[in-house]
mmCIF file of C-alpha atoms in Angstrom:
data_model
loop_
_atom_site.group_PDB
_atom_site.id
_atom_site.type_symbol
_atom_site.label_atom_id
_atom_site.label_comp_id
_atom_site.label_asym_id
_atom_site.label_seq_id
_atom_site.Cartn_x
_atom_site.Cartn_y
_atom_site.Cartn_z
ATOM 1 C CA MET O 1 27.781 -5.453 -3.867
ATOM 2 C CA VAL O 2 25.879 -8.712 -4.048
ATOM 3 C CA ASP O 3 25.313 -10.511 -7.358
ATOM 4 C CA ALA O 4 21.520 -10.461 -7.669
ATOM 5 C CA SER O 5 21.494 -12.334 -10.994
ATOM 6 C CA ARG O 6 20.084 -15.461 -9.293
ATOM 7 C CA TYR O 7 17.209 -13.566 -7.677
ATOM 8 C CA LYS O 8 13.801 -14.277 -9.205
ATOM 9 C CA VAL O 9 10.244 -13.027 -9.098
ATOM 10 C CA GLY O 10 8.037 -15.540 -7.292
ATOM 11 C CA LEU O 11 4.267 -15.896 -7.119
ATOM 12 C CA VAL O 12 2.939 -16.918 -3.679
ATOM 13 C CA LEU O 13 0.552 -19.832 -4.280
ATOM 14 C CA SER O 14 -0.398 -20.667 -0.682
ATOM 15 C CA ILE O 15 0.489 -19.779 2.901
ATOM 16 C CA ASP O 16 0.538 -22.019 5.964
ATOM 17 C CA ASN O 17 0.580 -19.861 9.132
ATOM 18 C CA ARG O 18 2.542 -21.392 11.996
ATOM 19 C CA GLU O 19 2.665 -20.200 15.579
ATOM 20 C CA VAL O 20 6.014 -20.396 17.364
ATOM 21 C CA SER O 21 5.820 -19.786 21.108
ATOM 22 C CA GLY O 22 7.439 -16.525 22.158
ATOM 23 C CA LYS O 23 8.348 -15.489 18.599
ATOM 24 C CA LYS O 24 6.789 -13.830 15.576
ATOM 25 C CA PRO O 25 4.391 -16.121 13.720
ATOM 26 C CA LEU O 26 5.980 -17.875 10.740
ATOM 27 C CA LYS O 27 4.486 -18.211 7.281
ATOM 28 C CA ALA O 28 5.452 -21.272 5.236
ATOM 29 C CA CYS O 29 4.776 -20.139 1.671
ATOM 30 C CA SER O 30 4.530 -22.257 -1.457
ATOM 31 C CA VAL O 31 6.056 -20.129 -4.218
ATOM 32 C CA ASN O 32 6.184 -20.557 -8.007
ATOM 33 C CA ILE O 33 9.549 -19.293 -9.274
ATOM 34 C CA GLY O 34 8.927 -20.285 -12.875
ATOM 35 C CA ALA O 35 10.889 -23.523 -13.144
ATOM 36 C CA GLY O 36 9.783 -26.935 -11.947
ATOM 37 C CA GLU O 37 7.864 -27.528 -8.750
ATOM 38 C CA PRO O 38 7.030 -24.662 -6.366
ATOM 39 C CA ILE O 39 9.523 -24.058 -3.570
ATOM 40 C CA THR O 40 8.816 -23.441 0.123
ATOM 41 C CA VAL O 41 9.962 -20.174 1.682
ATOM 42 C CA VAL O 42 9.521 -19.555 5.410
ATOM 43 C CA THR O 43 9.171 -15.914 6.460
ATOM 44 C CA THR O 44 7.939 -13.516 9.145
ATOM 45 C CA ALA O 45 7.271 -10.701 6.632
ATOM 46 C CA SER O 46 3.840 -9.249 7.381
ATOM 47 C CA ASN O 47 3.046 -8.136 3.818
ATOM 48 C CA VAL O 48 3.157 -11.590 2.204
ATOM 49 C CA ARG O 49 -0.244 -12.689 0.867
ATOM 50 C CA GLU O 50 -1.498 -15.353 -1.530
ATOM 51 C CA GLY O 51 -1.137 -13.996 -5.054
ATOM 52 C CA SER O 52 1.707 -11.615 -4.134
ATOM 53 C CA ARG O 53 4.585 -11.288 -6.589
ATOM 54 C CA ILE O 54 7.701 -11.064 -4.460
ATOM 55 C CA VAL O 55 11.446 -11.050 -5.169
ATOM 56 C CA ILE O 56 13.107 -14.258 -3.953
ATOM 57 C CA ALA O 57 16.709 -15.258 -3.374
ATOM 58 C CA PRO O 58 16.585 -19.034 -3.989
ATOM 59 C CA VAL O 59 19.053 -21.564 -2.554
ATOM 60 C CA GLY O 60 22.524 -20.855 -3.992
ATOM 61 C CA SER O 61 22.012 -17.072 -4.138
ATOM 62 C CA THR O 62 24.344 -14.694 -2.339
ATOM 63 C CA ILE O 63 22.935 -12.247 0.205
ATOM 64 C CA ILE O 64 24.359 -9.836 2.773
ATOM 65 C CA ASN O 65 23.522 -10.847 6.345
ATOM 66 C CA ASP O 66 22.790 -8.524 9.279
ATOM 67 C CA GLU O 67 26.514 -8.229 10.062
ATOM 68 C CA GLY O 68 27.211 -6.970 6.512
ATOM 69 C CA GLU O 69 28.939 -10.172 5.373
ATOM 70 C CA GLU O 70 28.180 -12.003 2.150
ATOM 71 C CA MET O 71 26.762 -15.479 2.525
ATOM 72 C CA THR O 72 25.361 -18.113 0.190
ATOM 73 C CA LEU O 73 21.827 -19.289 0.958
ATOM 74 C CA LYS O 74 21.424 -22.951 1.786
ATOM 75 C CA LYS O 75 18.342 -25.077 2.312
ATOM 76 C CA THR O 76 17.608 -24.781 6.000
ATOM 77 C CA SER O 77 14.930 -25.627 8.549
ATOM 78 C CA ILE O 78 13.085 -22.711 10.158
ATOM 79 C CA GLY O 79 10.534 -23.512 12.836
ATOM 80 C CA GLY O 80 10.579 -27.155 11.747
ATOM 81 C CA VAL O 81 9.848 -26.332 8.083
ATOM 82 C CA SER O 82 12.414 -26.661 5.291
ATOM 83 C CA SER O 83 12.982 -23.291 3.571
ATOM 84 C CA GLU O 84 14.424 -23.234 0.041
ATOM 85 C CA GLY O 85 14.990 -19.517 -0.287
ATOM 86 C CA MET O 86 14.401 -16.102 1.183
ATOM 87 C CA PHE O 87 12.113 -13.192 0.347
ATOM 88 C CA CYS O 88 14.185 -10.087 -0.420
ATOM 89 C CA ASP O 89 13.527 -6.650 1.029
ATOM 90 C CA ALA O 90 14.257 -3.327 -0.704
ATOM 91 C CA LYS O 91 17.612 -2.955 1.094
ATOM 92 C CA MET O 92 18.823 -6.366 -0.133
ATOM 93 C CA LEU O 93 17.972 -5.347 -3.702
ATOM 94 C CA GLY O 94 19.703 -1.969 -3.418
ATOM 95 C CA TRP O 95 16.470 -0.094 -4.158
ATOM 96 C CA GLY O 96 17.336 2.602 -1.648
ATOM 97 C CA SER O 97 13.927 2.990 -0.050
ATOM 98 C CA GLY O 98 11.697 0.524 1.705
ATOM 99 C CA SER O 99 11.484 -1.099 5.081
ATOM 100 C CA ILE O 100 13.860 -3.756 6.309
ATOM 101 C CA GLY O 101 12.095 -7.088 6.754
ATOM 102 C CA VAL O 102 9.225 -6.213 4.416
ATOM 103 C CA ALA O 103 9.175 -8.416 1.314
ATOM 104 C CA ALA O 104 9.830 -6.504 -1.927
ATOM 105 C CA GLN O 105 6.768 -6.752 -4.148
ATOM 106 C CA VAL O 106 6.658 -6.227 -7.900
ATOM 107 C CA PRO O 107 3.781 -5.473 -10.298
ATOM 108 C CA GLU O 108 1.749 -8.216 -11.994
ATOM 109 C CA SER O 109 3.569 -7.502 -15.264
ATOM 110 C CA TYR O 110 6.492 -9.576 -13.878
ATOM 111 C CA GLU O 111 6.006 -13.302 -14.404
ATOM 112 C CA PRO O 112 7.296 -15.985 -12.004
ATOM 113 C CA GLY O 113 10.934 -16.702 -12.810
ATOM 114 C CA ASP O 114 11.618 -13.239 -14.298
ATOM 115 C CA ALA O 115 14.608 -11.251 -13.081
ATOM 116 C CA PRO O 116 13.519 -8.579 -10.586
ATOM 117 C CA PRO O 117 13.635 -4.894 -11.562
ATOM 118 C CA THR O 118 16.890 -3.064 -10.831
ATOM 119 C CA SER O 119 15.047 -0.184 -9.170
ATOM 120 C CA LYS O 120 11.944 0.034 -7.017
ATOM 121 C CA PRO O 121 8.836 -0.119 -9.209
ATOM 122 C CA GLY O 122 6.636 2.964 -8.931
ATOM 123 C CA ALA O 123 2.895 3.192 -8.710
ATOM 124 C CA PRO O 124 1.096 2.618 -12.013
ATOM 125 C CA ARG O 125 0.904 5.809 -14.033
ATOM 126 C CA LYS O 126 -2.423 7.259 -14.953
ATOM 127 C CA GLU O 127 -2.873 8.152 -18.586
ATOM 128 C CA GLU O 128 -4.457 11.527 -17.922
ATOM 129 C CA PRO O 129 -5.882 13.266 -14.889
ATOM 130 C CA ALA O 130 -9.631 13.333 -14.359
ATOM 131 C CA PRO O 131 -11.253 16.492 -15.765
ATOM 132 C CA VAL O 132 -12.215 19.124 -13.208
ATOM 133 C CA ALA O 133 -15.678 20.652 -13.493
ATOM 134 C CA ALA O 134 -15.462 24.264 -14.651
ATOM 135 C CA GLU O 135 -18.010 25.625 -12.163
ATOM 136 C CA VAL O 136 -16.246 24.216 -9.088
ATOM 137 C CA GLN O 137 -14.345 26.899 -7.227
ATOM 138 C CA GLY O 138 -11.652 26.453 -4.627
ATOM 139 C CA LEU O 139 -12.682 26.627 -0.990
ATOM 140 C CA PHE O 140 -10.352 29.456 -0.134
ATOM 141 C CA GLU O 141 -10.220 31.431 -3.354
ATOM 142 C CA LYS O 142 -11.225 34.756 -1.843
ATOM 143 C CA LYS O 143 -11.636 36.067 1.674
ATOM 144 C CA LEU O 144 -14.860 37.893 2.272
ATOM 145 C CA SER O 145 -14.797 41.518 3.349
ATOM 146 C CA LYS O 146 -16.635 42.642 6.504
ATOM 147 C CA GLU O 147 -19.442 44.073 4.416
ATOM 148 C CA GLU O 148 -19.847 40.806 2.471
ATOM 149 C CA LYS O 149 -19.882 38.778 5.706
ATOM 150 C CA LYS O 150 -22.537 41.089 7.197
ATOM 151 C CA LYS O 151 -24.641 40.803 4.042
ATOM 152 C CA LEU O 152 -24.428 36.949 4.109
ATOM 153 C CA ALA O 153 -25.333 36.865 7.820
ATOM 154 C CA GLU O 154 -28.318 39.167 7.172
ATOM 155 C CA GLU O 155 -29.490 36.939 4.294
ATOM 156 C CA ARG O 156 -29.298 33.861 6.531
ATOM 157 C CA ARG O 157 -31.231 35.596 9.314
ATOM 158 C CA ASN O 158 -33.928 36.689 6.868
ATOM 159 C CA ALA O 159 -34.170 33.158 5.446
ATOM 160 C CA ARG O 160 -34.546 31.667 8.945
ATOM 161 C CA LYS O 161 -37.108 34.331 9.865
ATOM 162 C CA ALA O 162 -39.116 33.647 6.684
ATOM 163 C CA ALA O 163 -39.027 29.888 7.335
ATOM 164 C CA LYS O 164 -40.184 30.430 10.924
ATOM 165 C CA GLU O 165 -43.062 32.683 9.792
ATOM 166 C CA ALA O 166 -44.093 30.162 7.131
ATOM 167 C CA LYS O 167 -44.161 27.418 9.765
ATOM 168 C CA LYS O 168 -46.329 29.590 12.063
ATOM 169 C CA LYS O 169 -48.764 30.318 9.196
ATOM 170 C CA GLU O 170 -48.938 26.605 8.432
ATOM 171 C CA GLU O 171 -49.677 25.759 12.067
ATOM 172 C CA LYS O 172 -52.452 28.417 12.205
ATOM 173 C CA ALA O 173 -53.983 27.056 8.994
ATOM 174 C CA ASP O 174 -54.009 23.503 10.442
ATOM 175 C CA SER O 175 -55.763 24.666 13.660
#
């Protein structure tokens, strides 16, 4: 298991989109990780936006690469831009669920530089459910019997017939 103690929550301050021919577009992100100047992280993660709070493995952190081997992150150039870290996905953090290659986001309650949560944060909890109106009935509470269906159909026919007769009377009165 990787030591995630160096991982931090980062706040994306700005994004510079870069096109690389024949490859996924890169995003050079300026990220506040709580200490000193913002760092630059280059990524292809589609869910990264300005203002996002994302878990970052800064330079010097240990990650597991695609081959399953541990490696220490170093400052490197990606698409001609120096990258000083890597956005973590749910798998890297051991959260169990989440897509590979999608940056792990955390709620706004985490400040830049904080340690990331040890488990995937859930959706905010609602204090209490909205009250349901008493007179509202379910759509499929009761099936109508044949007699009830016939009665409803007859009522509709009579209502249409009455409306038609009223329209005819109105037309005669106008003439």
